[in-house]
Amino acid sequence: MYTEKLMQLFMNPKNVGRIEDADGIGEVGNPVCGDVMKIYLKIEDDRIVDVKFETFGCAAAIATSSMVTELVKGKTIEEALKVSNKDVAEALGGLPPQKVHCSLLAEEGIKAAVDDYLAKKDKTKREASETRQCAKA
Amino acid sequence: MNRFVYLDHSATTPVDQKVLEAMLPFFSMDFGNPNSLHTWGRKARQAVDQARDEVSRLINAEPSEIIFTGGGSEADNIAIKGVAFAKKDKGRHIITSAIEHHAVLDTCKWLEKEGFDITILPVDEYGTIRPEELRKAIRPDTILVTIHFANNEIGTVQPIEQLGNICREQGVLFHTDAVQAAGHISIDVKKLPIDLMTMAAHKMYGPKGVGALYIKKGVKIVPLIHGGGQERGLRSGTENTAGIVGFGKAAALASDRLAKDETEKERNLRDRLIDGILEKIEDAMLTGHRTERLPFHASFCFRYIEGESLLLRLDALGIGASSGSACTSGSLEPSHVLLAIGLPHEIAHGSLRLTLGKDTSEEDIDYVLENLPKVVESLRAMSPYGKRG
Protein backbone atom coordinates (compact mmCIF):
# COMPACT_ATOMS: atom_id res chain seq x y z
CA MET A 1 0.00 0.00 0.00
CA TYR A 2 2.96 2.33 0.56
CA THR A 3 5.53 3.29 -2.07
CA GLU A 4 9.14 2.21 -1.68
CA LYS A 5 10.19 5.85 -1.27
CA LEU A 6 7.74 6.33 1.58
CA MET A 7 8.89 3.15 3.31
CA GLN A 8 12.52 4.25 2.97
CA LEU A 9 11.81 7.57 4.66
CA PHE A 10 9.67 5.89 7.31
CA MET A 11 12.49 3.51 8.17
CA ASN A 12 15.18 6.22 7.95
CA PRO A 13 13.53 9.60 8.40
CA LYS A 14 15.56 12.77 7.92
CA ASN A 15 15.55 15.78 10.25
CA VAL A 16 14.14 14.01 13.30
CA GLY A 17 14.44 15.85 16.58
CA ARG A 18 13.93 19.28 18.05
CA ILE A 19 15.69 22.62 17.78
CA GLU A 20 16.15 24.05 21.27
CA ASP A 21 16.35 27.72 20.18
CA ALA A 22 13.84 27.41 17.36
CA ASP A 23 12.50 30.63 15.84
CA GLY A 24 9.17 29.05 15.01
CA ILE A 25 7.38 25.97 16.32
CA GLY A 26 4.21 24.52 14.86
CA GLU A 27 2.19 21.71 16.31
CA VAL A 28 -0.71 20.28 14.35
CA GLY A 29 -2.92 17.24 14.64
CA ASN A 30 -4.47 15.63 17.65
CA PRO A 31 -3.46 12.54 19.61
CA VAL A 32 -7.12 11.50 19.62
CA CYS A 33 -6.93 11.22 15.83
CA GLY A 34 -3.70 9.26 16.05
CA ASP A 35 -1.28 11.79 14.60
CA VAL A 36 0.52 14.83 15.88
CA MET A 37 3.28 16.65 14.03
CA LYS A 38 5.58 19.18 15.63
CA ILE A 39 7.82 21.25 13.35
CA TYR A 40 10.79 23.32 14.54
CA LEU A 41 12.25 26.04 12.30
CA LYS A 42 15.52 27.95 12.54
CA ILE A 43 15.22 31.05 10.40
CA GLU A 44 17.83 33.59 9.30
CA ASP A 45 16.88 36.58 7.12
CA ASP A 46 13.49 35.01 6.43
CA ARG A 47 15.19 31.84 5.12
CA ILE A 48 14.78 28.42 6.73
CA VAL A 49 18.32 27.38 7.63
CA ASP A 50 17.35 24.38 9.73
CA VAL A 51 14.22 22.36 10.30
CA LYS A 52 13.40 19.39 12.48
CA PHE A 53 10.28 17.41 13.36
CA GLU A 54 8.77 15.17 15.99
CA THR A 55 5.81 13.03 14.99
CA PHE A 56 3.42 10.67 16.72
CA GLY A 57 1.65 8.73 14.03
CA CYS A 58 1.58 6.11 11.34
CA ALA A 59 4.26 5.39 8.74
CA ALA A 60 2.73 7.93 6.35
CA ALA A 61 2.70 10.64 9.03
CA ILE A 62 6.38 10.05 9.76
CA ALA A 63 7.37 9.93 6.08
CA THR A 64 5.38 13.06 5.14
CA SER A 65 6.96 14.91 8.08
CA SER A 66 10.38 13.91 6.90
CA MET A 67 9.61 14.83 3.29
CA VAL A 68 8.14 18.26 4.06
CA THR A 69 11.18 19.18 6.15
CA GLU A 70 13.42 18.29 3.23
CA LEU A 71 11.24 20.30 0.82
CA VAL A 72 11.35 23.50 2.88
CA LYS A 73 14.96 23.38 4.03
CA GLY A 74 16.92 26.29 2.54
CA LYS A 75 13.80 27.96 1.20
CA THR A 76 12.58 31.44 2.11
CA ILE A 77 9.48 31.46 4.27
CA GLU A 78 7.51 32.76 1.32
CA GLU A 79 8.61 29.79 -0.78
CA ALA A 80 8.04 27.39 2.10
CA LEU A 81 4.44 28.53 2.46
CA LYS A 82 3.86 27.52 -1.17
CA VAL A 83 4.79 23.88 -0.49
CA SER A 84 1.47 22.09 -0.71
CA ASN A 85 0.25 18.72 0.46
CA LYS A 86 0.27 17.63 -3.19
CA ASP A 87 3.98 18.46 -3.45
CA VAL A 88 4.63 16.29 -0.40
CA ALA A 89 2.54 13.39 -1.71
CA GLU A 90 4.12 13.61 -5.15
CA ALA A 91 7.63 13.62 -3.73
CA LEU A 92 6.74 10.37 -1.95
CA GLY A 93 5.48 8.80 -5.16
CA GLY A 94 1.87 9.05 -4.01
CA LEU A 95 -0.15 8.22 -0.91
CA PRO A 96 -2.97 5.74 -0.33
CA PRO A 97 -6.30 7.66 -0.28
CA GLN A 98 -6.87 7.13 3.45
CA LYS A 99 -3.44 8.65 4.18
CA VAL A 100 -3.82 11.90 2.21
CA HIS A 101 -4.63 13.72 5.45
CA CYS A 102 -1.03 13.05 6.58
CA SER A 103 0.25 15.22 3.74
CA LEU A 104 -2.24 17.92 4.72
CA LEU A 105 -0.88 17.75 8.23
CA ALA A 106 2.66 18.22 6.88
CA GLU A 107 1.61 21.32 4.91
CA GLU A 108 -0.22 22.71 7.94
CA GLY A 109 2.71 21.94 10.23
CA ILE A 110 5.03 24.17 8.20
CA LYS A 111 2.41 26.92 8.02
CA ALA A 112 1.87 26.75 11.79
CA ALA A 113 5.62 26.97 12.44
CA VAL A 114 5.99 29.92 10.05
CA ASP A 115 2.97 31.60 11.65
CA ASP A 116 4.58 31.16 15.03
CA TYR A 117 7.80 32.72 13.70
CA LEU A 118 5.93 35.67 12.18
CA ALA A 119 3.89 36.15 15.33
CA LYS A 120 7.00 36.25 17.46
CA LYS A 121 8.69 38.52 14.96
CA ASP A 122 5.79 40.95 14.77
CA LYS A 123 5.21 40.54 18.48
CA THR A 124 1.57 40.32 17.56
CA LYS A 125 -0.47 37.51 18.92
CA ARG A 126 -2.07 35.38 16.36
CA GLU A 127 -4.61 32.80 16.99
CA ALA A 128 -3.02 29.57 15.92
CA SER A 129 -5.01 27.35 18.14
CA GLU A 130 -7.69 26.26 15.73
CA THR A 131 -8.97 22.94 16.84
CA ARG A 132 -8.60 20.38 14.12
CA GLN A 133 -11.12 17.72 13.50
CA CYS A 134 -10.06 14.14 12.81
CA ALA A 135 -9.47 13.69 9.11
CA LYS A 136 -11.87 11.34 7.42
CA ALA A 137 -10.64 8.64 5.10
CA MET B 1 17.20 -9.82 8.38
CA ASN B 2 17.92 -12.39 11.04
CA ARG B 3 14.74 -14.37 11.44
CA PHE B 4 11.14 -14.61 10.39
CA VAL B 5 8.85 -14.75 13.40
CA TYR B 6 5.16 -14.93 12.51
CA LEU B 7 3.10 -13.84 15.50
CA ASP B 8 -0.23 -13.15 13.86
CA HIS B 9 -1.98 -16.49 14.30
CA SER B 10 -5.21 -14.75 15.31
CA ALA B 11 -5.36 -13.39 11.77
CA THR B 12 -4.65 -16.74 10.19
CA THR B 13 -2.50 -19.86 10.64
CA PRO B 14 -0.39 -21.74 8.11
CA VAL B 15 -2.00 -24.88 6.70
CA ASP B 16 -0.46 -27.86 8.48
CA GLN B 17 1.54 -30.11 6.13
CA LYS B 18 -0.64 -33.10 7.13
CA VAL B 19 -3.75 -31.07 6.35
CA LEU B 20 -2.40 -30.12 2.95
CA GLU B 21 -1.57 -33.76 2.16
CA ALA B 22 -5.08 -34.83 3.14
CA MET B 23 -6.59 -32.16 0.87
CA LEU B 24 -4.52 -32.59 -2.28
CA PRO B 25 -6.18 -35.76 -3.71
CA PHE B 26 -9.55 -34.04 -3.69
CA PHE B 27 -8.61 -31.44 -6.26
CA SER B 28 -7.92 -33.56 -9.33
CA MET B 29 -7.84 -37.27 -8.43
CA ASP B 30 -10.87 -37.69 -6.18
CA PHE B 31 -12.63 -34.74 -7.68
CA GLY B 32 -16.16 -36.13 -7.63
CA ASN B 33 -19.24 -34.19 -6.58
CA PRO B 34 -20.33 -35.57 -3.20
CA ASN B 35 -23.92 -35.42 -4.42
CA SER B 36 -23.29 -37.82 -7.32
CA LEU B 37 -24.27 -41.44 -6.91
CA HIS B 38 -21.36 -42.99 -8.83
CA THR B 39 -18.01 -44.16 -7.48
CA TRP B 40 -16.42 -40.71 -7.81
CA GLY B 41 -19.26 -39.06 -5.97
CA ARG B 42 -19.38 -41.67 -3.22
CA LYS B 43 -15.69 -41.27 -2.55
CA ALA B 44 -16.13 -37.53 -2.10
CA ARG B 45 -19.24 -38.04 0.06
CA GLN B 46 -17.33 -40.43 2.28
CA ALA B 47 -14.56 -37.84 2.72
CA VAL B 48 -17.04 -35.08 3.61
CA ASP B 49 -18.76 -37.42 6.10
CA GLN B 50 -15.43 -38.27 7.72
CA ALA B 51 -14.58 -34.57 8.02
CA ARG B 52 -17.94 -33.91 9.63
CA ASP B 53 -17.15 -36.65 12.18
CA GLU B 54 -13.76 -35.09 12.92
CA VAL B 55 -15.10 -31.56 13.32
CA SER B 56 -17.97 -32.77 15.53
CA ARG B 57 -15.53 -34.72 17.71
CA LEU B 58 -13.47 -31.58 18.36
CA ILE B 59 -16.43 -30.08 20.26
CA ASN B 60 -18.19 -33.30 21.29
CA ALA B 61 -21.17 -32.63 19.00
CA GLU B 62 -23.09 -35.11 16.86
CA PRO B 63 -22.03 -35.11 13.19
CA SER B 64 -25.61 -34.21 12.23
CA GLU B 65 -25.26 -31.02 14.28
CA ILE B 66 -22.46 -29.65 12.04
CA ILE B 67 -22.99 -27.78 8.77
CA PHE B 68 -20.05 -26.65 6.66
CA THR B 69 -19.99 -23.07 5.44
CA GLY B 70 -17.76 -20.79 3.41
CA GLY B 71 -15.99 -19.51 6.52
CA GLY B 72 -16.56 -17.99 9.94
CA SER B 73 -18.30 -14.81 8.78
CA GLU B 74 -20.75 -16.84 6.74
CA ALA B 75 -21.47 -19.13 9.69
CA ASP B 76 -22.14 -16.07 11.89
CA ASN B 77 -24.53 -14.68 9.28
CA ILE B 78 -26.36 -18.00 8.90
CA ALA B 79 -26.71 -18.34 12.67
CA ILE B 80 -27.88 -14.81 13.43
CA LYS B 81 -30.07 -14.10 10.40
CA GLY B 82 -31.22 -17.71 10.36
CA VAL B 83 -32.52 -17.51 13.93
CA ALA B 84 -33.87 -13.96 13.41
CA PHE B 85 -35.94 -14.97 10.38
CA ALA B 86 -37.08 -18.23 11.97
CA LYS B 87 -38.25 -16.56 15.18
CA LYS B 88 -39.39 -13.15 13.98
CA ASP B 89 -43.00 -13.91 14.82
CA LYS B 90 -42.07 -14.77 18.40
CA GLY B 91 -39.94 -11.69 18.99
CA ARG B 92 -37.52 -9.30 17.36
CA HIS B 93 -35.03 -8.57 20.10
CA ILE B 94 -31.39 -9.71 19.81
CA ILE B 95 -28.61 -9.18 22.36
CA THR B 96 -24.93 -8.98 21.51
CA SER B 97 -21.82 -7.34 22.97
CA ALA B 98 -19.81 -4.22 22.16
CA ILE B 99 -16.65 -6.18 21.30
CA GLU B 100 -17.91 -8.73 18.81
CA HIS B 101 -16.27 -9.32 15.47
CA HIS B 102 -17.80 -7.24 12.68
CA ALA B 103 -19.30 -10.41 11.19
CA VAL B 104 -21.61 -10.41 14.22
CA LEU B 105 -21.92 -6.66 14.94
CA ASP B 106 -22.60 -5.62 11.37
CA THR B 107 -25.07 -8.47 10.89
CA CYS B 108 -26.95 -7.26 13.96
CA LYS B 109 -26.83 -3.67 12.72
CA TRP B 110 -28.24 -4.77 9.38
CA LEU B 111 -31.06 -6.61 11.15
CA GLU B 112 -31.76 -3.44 13.11
CA LYS B 113 -32.49 -1.67 9.82
CA GLU B 114 -34.82 -4.55 8.94
CA GLY B 115 -36.91 -3.87 12.03
CA PHE B 116 -35.18 -5.92 14.70
CA ASP B 117 -34.25 -4.44 18.06
CA ILE B 118 -30.61 -4.83 19.08
CA THR B 119 -29.13 -4.45 22.56
CA ILE B 120 -25.36 -4.13 22.71
CA LEU B 121 -23.98 -5.13 26.10
CA PRO B 122 -21.04 -3.18 27.53
CA VAL B 123 -17.88 -4.91 28.76
CA ASP B 124 -15.63 -4.23 31.73
CA GLU B 125 -12.02 -3.01 31.50
CA TYR B 126 -10.83 -6.55 30.71
CA GLY B 127 -13.37 -7.05 27.97
CA THR B 128 -15.52 -9.42 30.01
CA ILE B 129 -19.30 -9.41 29.63
CA ARG B 130 -20.89 -9.45 33.07
CA PRO B 131 -23.57 -12.16 33.30
CA GLU B 132 -25.81 -9.89 35.37
CA GLU B 133 -25.81 -7.36 32.50
CA LEU B 134 -27.09 -10.07 30.22
CA ARG B 135 -29.77 -11.11 32.69
CA LYS B 136 -31.01 -7.50 32.91
CA ALA B 137 -31.12 -7.14 29.13
CA ILE B 138 -33.26 -10.19 28.36
CA ARG B 139 -36.90 -9.33 27.60
CA PRO B 140 -39.97 -11.39 26.77
CA ASP B 141 -39.38 -10.72 23.06
CA THR B 142 -35.67 -11.65 23.10
CA ILE B 143 -35.04 -14.43 20.59
CA LEU B 144 -31.25 -14.66 20.44
CA VAL B 145 -28.11 -13.81 22.38
CA THR B 146 -24.89 -13.80 20.37
CA ILE B 147 -21.66 -13.37 22.34
CA HIS B 148 -18.25 -14.56 21.20
CA PHE B 149 -16.32 -17.25 23.04
CA ALA B 150 -13.08 -15.27 23.03
CA ASN B 151 -12.06 -11.92 21.62
CA ASN B 152 -9.71 -11.73 18.65
CA GLU B 153 -8.10 -8.41 19.59
CA ILE B 154 -7.57 -8.71 23.32
CA GLY B 155 -7.82 -12.47 23.84
CA THR B 156 -10.32 -12.37 26.71
CA VAL B 157 -12.33 -15.58 27.13
CA GLN B 158 -15.94 -14.97 28.12
CA PRO B 159 -17.81 -16.71 30.99
CA ILE B 160 -19.66 -18.78 28.37
CA GLU B 161 -21.15 -21.26 30.78
CA GLN B 162 -22.74 -18.55 32.95
CA LEU B 163 -23.94 -16.56 29.95
CA GLY B 164 -25.38 -19.65 28.30
CA ASN B 165 -27.10 -20.78 31.48
CA ILE B 166 -28.91 -17.47 31.75
CA CYS B 167 -30.14 -17.91 28.18
CA ARG B 168 -31.31 -21.46 28.95
CA GLU B 169 -33.19 -20.30 32.05
CA GLN B 170 -34.93 -17.61 30.02
CA GLY B 171 -35.59 -19.84 27.03
CA VAL B 172 -33.49 -17.73 24.67
CA LEU B 173 -31.20 -19.23 22.01
CA PHE B 174 -27.48 -18.70 22.56
CA HIS B 175 -25.02 -18.37 19.68
CA THR B 176 -21.29 -18.00 20.21
CA ASP B 177 -18.63 -17.12 17.66
CA ALA B 178 -15.82 -19.47 18.68
CA VAL B 179 -13.58 -18.73 15.70
CA GLN B 180 -10.66 -17.75 17.96
CA ALA B 181 -11.25 -20.40 20.61
CA ALA B 182 -12.15 -23.58 18.75
CA GLY B 183 -9.17 -25.90 18.40
CA HIS B 184 -7.26 -23.97 21.09
CA ILE B 185 -9.50 -24.41 24.14
CA SER B 186 -11.41 -27.59 25.00
CA ILE B 187 -15.07 -27.01 24.15
CA ASP B 188 -17.72 -29.58 24.96
CA VAL B 189 -21.13 -28.58 23.60
CA LYS B 190 -22.78 -31.38 25.58
CA LYS B 191 -21.64 -29.71 28.80
CA LEU B 192 -21.80 -26.06 27.76
CA PRO B 193 -25.19 -24.39 27.24
CA ILE B 194 -24.57 -23.44 23.61
CA ASP B 195 -27.20 -23.67 20.86
CA LEU B 196 -25.19 -22.45 17.89
CA MET B 197 -21.43 -22.07 17.50
CA THR B 198 -19.23 -20.71 14.73
CA MET B 199 -15.81 -22.13 13.81
CA ALA B 200 -13.29 -21.43 11.04
CA ALA B 201 -10.71 -23.87 9.68
CA HIS B 202 -7.98 -21.34 8.98
CA LYS B 203 -7.60 -20.36 12.63
CA MET B 204 -6.58 -23.95 13.48
CA TYR B 205 -4.07 -24.80 10.73
CA GLY B 206 -6.72 -25.59 8.14
CA PRO B 207 -7.50 -23.83 4.84
CA LYS B 208 -9.21 -20.46 4.38
CA GLY B 209 -12.73 -20.28 3.04
CA VAL B 210 -14.15 -23.12 5.14
CA GLY B 211 -16.09 -22.77 8.33
CA ALA B 212 -18.65 -24.70 10.28
CA LEU B 213 -21.74 -23.92 12.27
CA TYR B 214 -22.76 -26.17 15.13
CA ILE B 215 -26.55 -26.19 15.41
CA LYS B 216 -27.84 -28.07 18.42
CA LYS B 217 -30.38 -30.76 17.59
CA GLY B 218 -33.86 -29.27 17.62
CA VAL B 219 -32.80 -25.67 16.96
CA LYS B 220 -34.58 -24.35 13.88
CA ILE B 221 -33.06 -21.78 11.55
CA VAL B 222 -33.98 -20.45 8.14
CA PRO B 223 -31.39 -20.90 5.37
CA LEU B 224 -29.82 -17.89 3.62
CA ILE B 225 -28.62 -19.76 0.56
CA HIS B 226 -31.20 -21.80 -1.36
CA GLY B 227 -30.46 -24.33 -4.04
CA GLY B 228 -29.55 -27.98 -4.14
CA GLY B 229 -30.37 -28.60 -0.48
CA GLN B 230 -26.88 -29.52 0.67
CA GLU B 231 -25.97 -29.37 4.36
CA ARG B 232 -29.46 -30.36 5.45
CA GLY B 233 -30.88 -27.63 3.29
CA LEU B 234 -29.24 -24.98 5.45
CA ARG B 235 -26.39 -24.14 3.11
CA SER B 236 -26.97 -25.11 -0.48
CA GLY B 237 -24.11 -25.33 -2.94
CA THR B 238 -21.75 -28.12 -3.96
CA GLU B 239 -19.52 -28.89 -1.03
CA ASN B 240 -15.97 -27.54 -1.03
CA THR B 241 -14.69 -31.08 -0.69
CA ALA B 242 -10.96 -30.40 -0.46
CA GLY B 243 -11.51 -27.53 1.98
CA ILE B 244 -13.87 -29.57 4.13
CA VAL B 245 -11.42 -32.50 4.18
CA GLY B 246 -8.74 -30.04 5.25
CA PHE B 247 -10.96 -28.72 8.04
CA GLY B 248 -11.61 -32.30 9.18
CA LYS B 249 -7.92 -33.10 9.35
CA ALA B 250 -7.14 -29.80 11.10
CA ALA B 251 -9.87 -30.51 13.67
CA ALA B 252 -8.54 -34.04 14.26
CA LEU B 253 -5.03 -32.68 14.81
CA ALA B 254 -6.38 -29.98 17.13
CA SER B 255 -8.24 -32.63 19.15
CA ASP B 256 -4.95 -34.53 19.52
CA ARG B 257 -3.11 -31.41 20.69
CA LEU B 258 -5.83 -30.60 23.22
CA ALA B 259 -5.86 -34.20 24.49
CA LYS B 260 -2.08 -34.09 24.97
CA ASP B 261 -2.31 -30.65 26.58
CA GLU B 262 0.13 -29.25 24.03
CA THR B 263 -1.36 -25.79 24.41
CA GLU B 264 0.50 -25.66 27.73
CA LYS B 265 3.74 -24.96 25.84
CA GLU B 266 2.09 -22.09 23.98
CA ARG B 267 0.66 -20.74 27.22
CA ASN B 268 4.09 -20.75 28.89
CA LEU B 269 5.72 -18.96 25.96
CA ARG B 270 2.88 -16.44 25.93
CA ASP B 271 3.38 -15.74 29.63
CA ARG B 272 7.11 -15.27 29.09
CA LEU B 273 6.37 -12.84 26.27
CA ILE B 274 3.84 -10.86 28.33
CA ASP B 275 6.04 -10.71 31.44
CA GLY B 276 9.12 -9.82 29.37
CA ILE B 277 7.43 -6.99 27.51
CA LEU B 278 5.86 -5.46 30.61
CA GLU B 279 9.19 -5.66 32.40
CA LYS B 280 11.35 -4.28 29.59
CA ILE B 281 9.09 -1.54 28.24
CA GLU B 282 7.88 1.41 30.27
CA ASP B 283 4.37 2.76 29.82
CA ALA B 284 3.18 -0.52 28.36
CA MET B 285 -0.04 -2.22 29.36
CA LEU B 286 -1.57 -5.59 28.69
CA THR B 287 -5.01 -5.37 27.11
CA GLY B 288 -7.60 -7.98 27.94
CA HIS B 289 -7.74 -10.34 30.90
CA ARG B 290 -4.47 -11.57 32.38
CA THR B 291 -5.57 -15.15 33.06
CA GLU B 292 -8.93 -15.63 31.34
CA ARG B 293 -7.40 -15.31 27.91
CA LEU B 294 -6.62 -17.41 24.85
CA PRO B 295 -3.49 -19.51 25.46
CA PHE B 296 -1.70 -18.13 22.39
CA HIS B 297 -2.73 -14.50 22.71
CA ALA B 298 -0.79 -11.45 23.94
CA SER B 299 -1.93 -7.87 23.31
CA PHE B 300 -0.65 -4.54 24.48
CA CYS B 301 -0.88 -0.79 24.25
CA PHE B 302 2.26 1.33 24.26
CA ARG B 303 1.90 4.97 25.08
CA TYR B 304 3.27 7.78 22.88
CA ILE B 305 3.49 5.68 19.70
CA GLU B 306 1.14 4.54 16.99
CA GLY B 307 0.41 0.91 16.17
CA GLU B 308 0.86 0.93 12.40
CA SER B 309 4.36 2.40 12.69
CA LEU B 310 5.17 -0.20 15.28
CA LEU B 311 4.00 -3.14 13.22
CA LEU B 312 5.74 -1.94 10.05
CA ARG B 313 9.03 -1.45 11.90
CA LEU B 314 8.65 -4.93 13.41
CA ASP B 315 7.91 -6.29 9.95
CA ALA B 316 11.18 -4.85 8.71
CA LEU B 317 12.86 -7.00 11.38
CA GLY B 318 10.99 -10.10 10.24
CA ILE B 319 8.35 -10.03 12.97
CA GLY B 320 4.75 -10.39 11.82
CA ALA B 321 2.34 -8.71 14.23
CA SER B 322 -0.89 -6.77 14.01
CA SER B 323 -2.43 -3.70 15.51
CA GLY B 324 -6.02 -4.24 16.52
CA SER B 325 -8.00 -6.45 14.23
CA ALA B 326 -6.59 -7.13 10.78
CA CYS B 327 -10.01 -6.16 9.48
CA THR B 328 -9.87 -2.71 11.06
CA SER B 329 -6.24 -1.83 10.33
CA GLY B 330 -7.21 -0.01 7.13
CA SER B 331 -9.37 2.46 9.01
CA LEU B 332 -8.40 5.55 10.95
CA GLU B 333 -10.67 4.96 13.93
CA PRO B 334 -9.05 2.96 16.70
CA SER B 335 -10.55 -0.44 17.22
CA HIS B 336 -14.07 -0.61 18.66
CA VAL B 337 -12.83 -3.27 21.08
CA LEU B 338 -10.15 -1.06 22.62
CA LEU B 339 -12.58 1.84 22.95
CA ALA B 340 -15.21 -0.44 24.52
CA ILE B 341 -12.81 -1.50 27.29
CA GLY B 342 -12.45 2.18 28.13
CA LEU B 343 -9.10 3.10 26.63
CA PRO B 344 -8.75 6.72 25.50
CA HIS B 345 -8.20 7.14 21.76
CA GLU B 346 -4.55 8.16 22.05
CA ILE B 347 -3.69 4.98 23.96
CA ALA B 348 -5.84 2.77 21.75
CA HIS B 349 -3.84 4.03 18.74
CA GLY B 350 -0.73 2.38 20.21
CA SER B 351 -2.03 -1.18 20.21
CA LEU B 352 -0.05 -4.25 19.26
CA ARG B 353 -1.21 -7.86 19.09
CA LEU B 354 1.20 -10.81 19.16
CA THR B 355 -0.46 -14.19 18.70
CA LEU B 356 1.66 -17.32 18.96
CA GLY B 357 1.34 -20.58 17.08
CA LYS B 358 1.98 -24.23 17.80
CA ASP B 359 5.43 -23.95 16.20
CA THR B 360 6.51 -20.72 17.93
CA SER B 361 9.82 -21.39 19.71
CA GLU B 362 11.68 -20.06 22.73
CA GLU B 363 14.12 -18.43 20.29
CA ASP B 364 11.27 -16.65 18.53
CA ILE B 365 10.15 -15.15 21.83
CA ASP B 366 13.75 -14.19 22.70
CA TYR B 367 14.04 -12.45 19.34
CA VAL B 368 10.89 -10.39 19.97
CA LEU B 369 11.93 -9.54 23.52
CA GLU B 370 15.28 -8.36 22.20
CA ASN B 371 13.90 -6.27 19.34
CA LEU B 372 10.52 -4.90 20.40
CA PRO B 373 11.90 -2.64 23.15
CA LYS B 374 14.36 -1.11 20.64
CA VAL B 375 11.61 -0.45 18.11
CA VAL B 376 9.36 1.12 20.73
CA GLU B 377 12.28 3.23 21.93
CA SER B 378 13.14 4.44 18.41
CA LEU B 379 9.55 5.51 17.73
CA ARG B 380 9.23 7.20 21.10
CA ALA B 381 12.41 9.13 20.40
CA MET B 382 10.63 10.51 17.36
CA SER B 383 7.36 11.31 19.13
CA PRO B 384 6.57 14.75 20.57
CA TYR B 385 5.21 12.91 23.60
CA GLY B 386 8.08 10.49 24.12
CA LYS B 387 10.25 10.59 27.18
CA ARG B 388 13.40 12.54 26.52
CA GLY B 389 16.78 11.33 27.65
mmCIF file of C-alpha atoms in Angstrom, chain A residues 1-2 10-11 13 16 18 27 31-34 36 38 54-60 62 98-99 101 135-137, chain B residues 303-306 308-310 312-313 316 329-334 345-347 349-350 379 381-385 388:
data_model
loop_
_atom_site.group_PDB
_atom_site.id
_atom_site.type_symbol
_atom_site.label_atom_id
_atom_site.label_comp_id
_atom_site.label_asym_id
_atom_site.label_seq_id
_atom_site.Cartn_x
_atom_site.Cartn_y
_atom_site.Cartn_z
ATOM 1 C CA MET A 1 0.000 0.000 0.000
ATOM 2 C CA TYR A 2 2.960 2.334 0.563
ATOM 3 C CA PHE A 10 9.672 5.888 7.313
ATOM 4 C CA MET A 11 12.495 3.511 8.169
ATOM 5 C CA PRO A 13 13.533 9.596 8.396
ATOM 6 C CA VAL A 16 14.140 14.006 13.297
ATOM 7 C CA ARG A 18 13.934 19.279 18.045
ATOM 8 C CA GLU A 27 2.191 21.707 16.310
ATOM 9 C CA PRO A 31 -3.455 12.542 19.612
ATOM 10 C CA VAL A 32 -7.116 11.504 19.622
ATOM 11 C CA CYS A 33 -6.928 11.216 15.833
ATOM 12 C CA GLY A 34 -3.699 9.262 16.050
ATOM 13 C CA VAL A 36 0.521 14.830 15.881
ATOM 14 C CA LYS A 38 5.577 19.176 15.626
ATOM 15 C CA GLU A 54 8.769 15.169 15.986
ATOM 16 C CA THR A 55 5.813 13.026 14.990
ATOM 17 C CA PHE A 56 3.423 10.672 16.718
ATOM 18 C CA GLY A 57 1.652 8.726 14.031
ATOM 19 C CA CYS A 58 1.585 6.113 11.339
ATOM 20 C CA ALA A 59 4.260 5.392 8.736
ATOM 21 C CA ALA A 60 2.727 7.930 6.349
ATOM 22 C CA ILE A 62 6.376 10.050 9.756
ATOM 23 C CA GLN A 98 -6.865 7.134 3.447
ATOM 24 C CA LYS A 99 -3.438 8.651 4.180
ATOM 25 C CA HIS A 101 -4.629 13.715 5.455
ATOM 26 C CA ALA A 135 -9.471 13.692 9.107
ATOM 27 C CA LYS A 136 -11.867 11.345 7.419
ATOM 28 C CA ALA A 137 -10.640 8.639 5.104
ATOM 29 C CA ARG B 303 1.902 4.972 25.077
ATOM 30 C CA TYR B 304 3.273 7.775 22.881
ATOM 31 C CA ILE B 305 3.489 5.684 19.702
ATOM 32 C CA GLU B 306 1.138 4.538 16.990
ATOM 33 C CA GLU B 308 0.860 0.926 12.400
ATOM 34 C CA SER B 309 4.362 2.402 12.687
ATOM 35 C CA LEU B 310 5.166 -0.202 15.279
ATOM 36 C CA LEU B 312 5.745 -1.935 10.049
ATOM 37 C CA ARG B 313 9.034 -1.447 11.904
ATOM 38 C CA ALA B 316 11.179 -4.851 8.713
ATOM 39 C CA SER B 329 -6.241 -1.827 10.329
ATOM 40 C CA GLY B 330 -7.207 -0.008 7.130
ATOM 41 C CA SER B 331 -9.373 2.464 9.006
ATOM 42 C CA LEU B 332 -8.404 5.546 10.950
ATOM 43 C CA GLU B 333 -10.671 4.963 13.931
ATOM 44 C CA PRO B 334 -9.050 2.964 16.704
ATOM 45 C CA HIS B 345 -8.201 7.142 21.756
ATOM 46 C CA GLU B 346 -4.550 8.159 22.051
ATOM 47 C CA ILE B 347 -3.691 4.982 23.956
ATOM 48 C CA HIS B 349 -3.837 4.028 18.735
ATOM 49 C CA GLY B 350 -0.728 2.381 20.209
ATOM 50 C CA LEU B 379 9.552 5.505 17.728
ATOM 51 C CA ALA B 381 12.409 9.129 20.398
ATOM 52 C CA MET B 382 10.631 10.515 17.355
ATOM 53 C CA SER B 383 7.363 11.309 19.126
ATOM 54 C CA PRO B 384 6.571 14.750 20.572
ATOM 55 C CA TYR B 385 5.213 12.913 23.602
ATOM 56 C CA ARG B 388 13.399 12.544 26.519
#
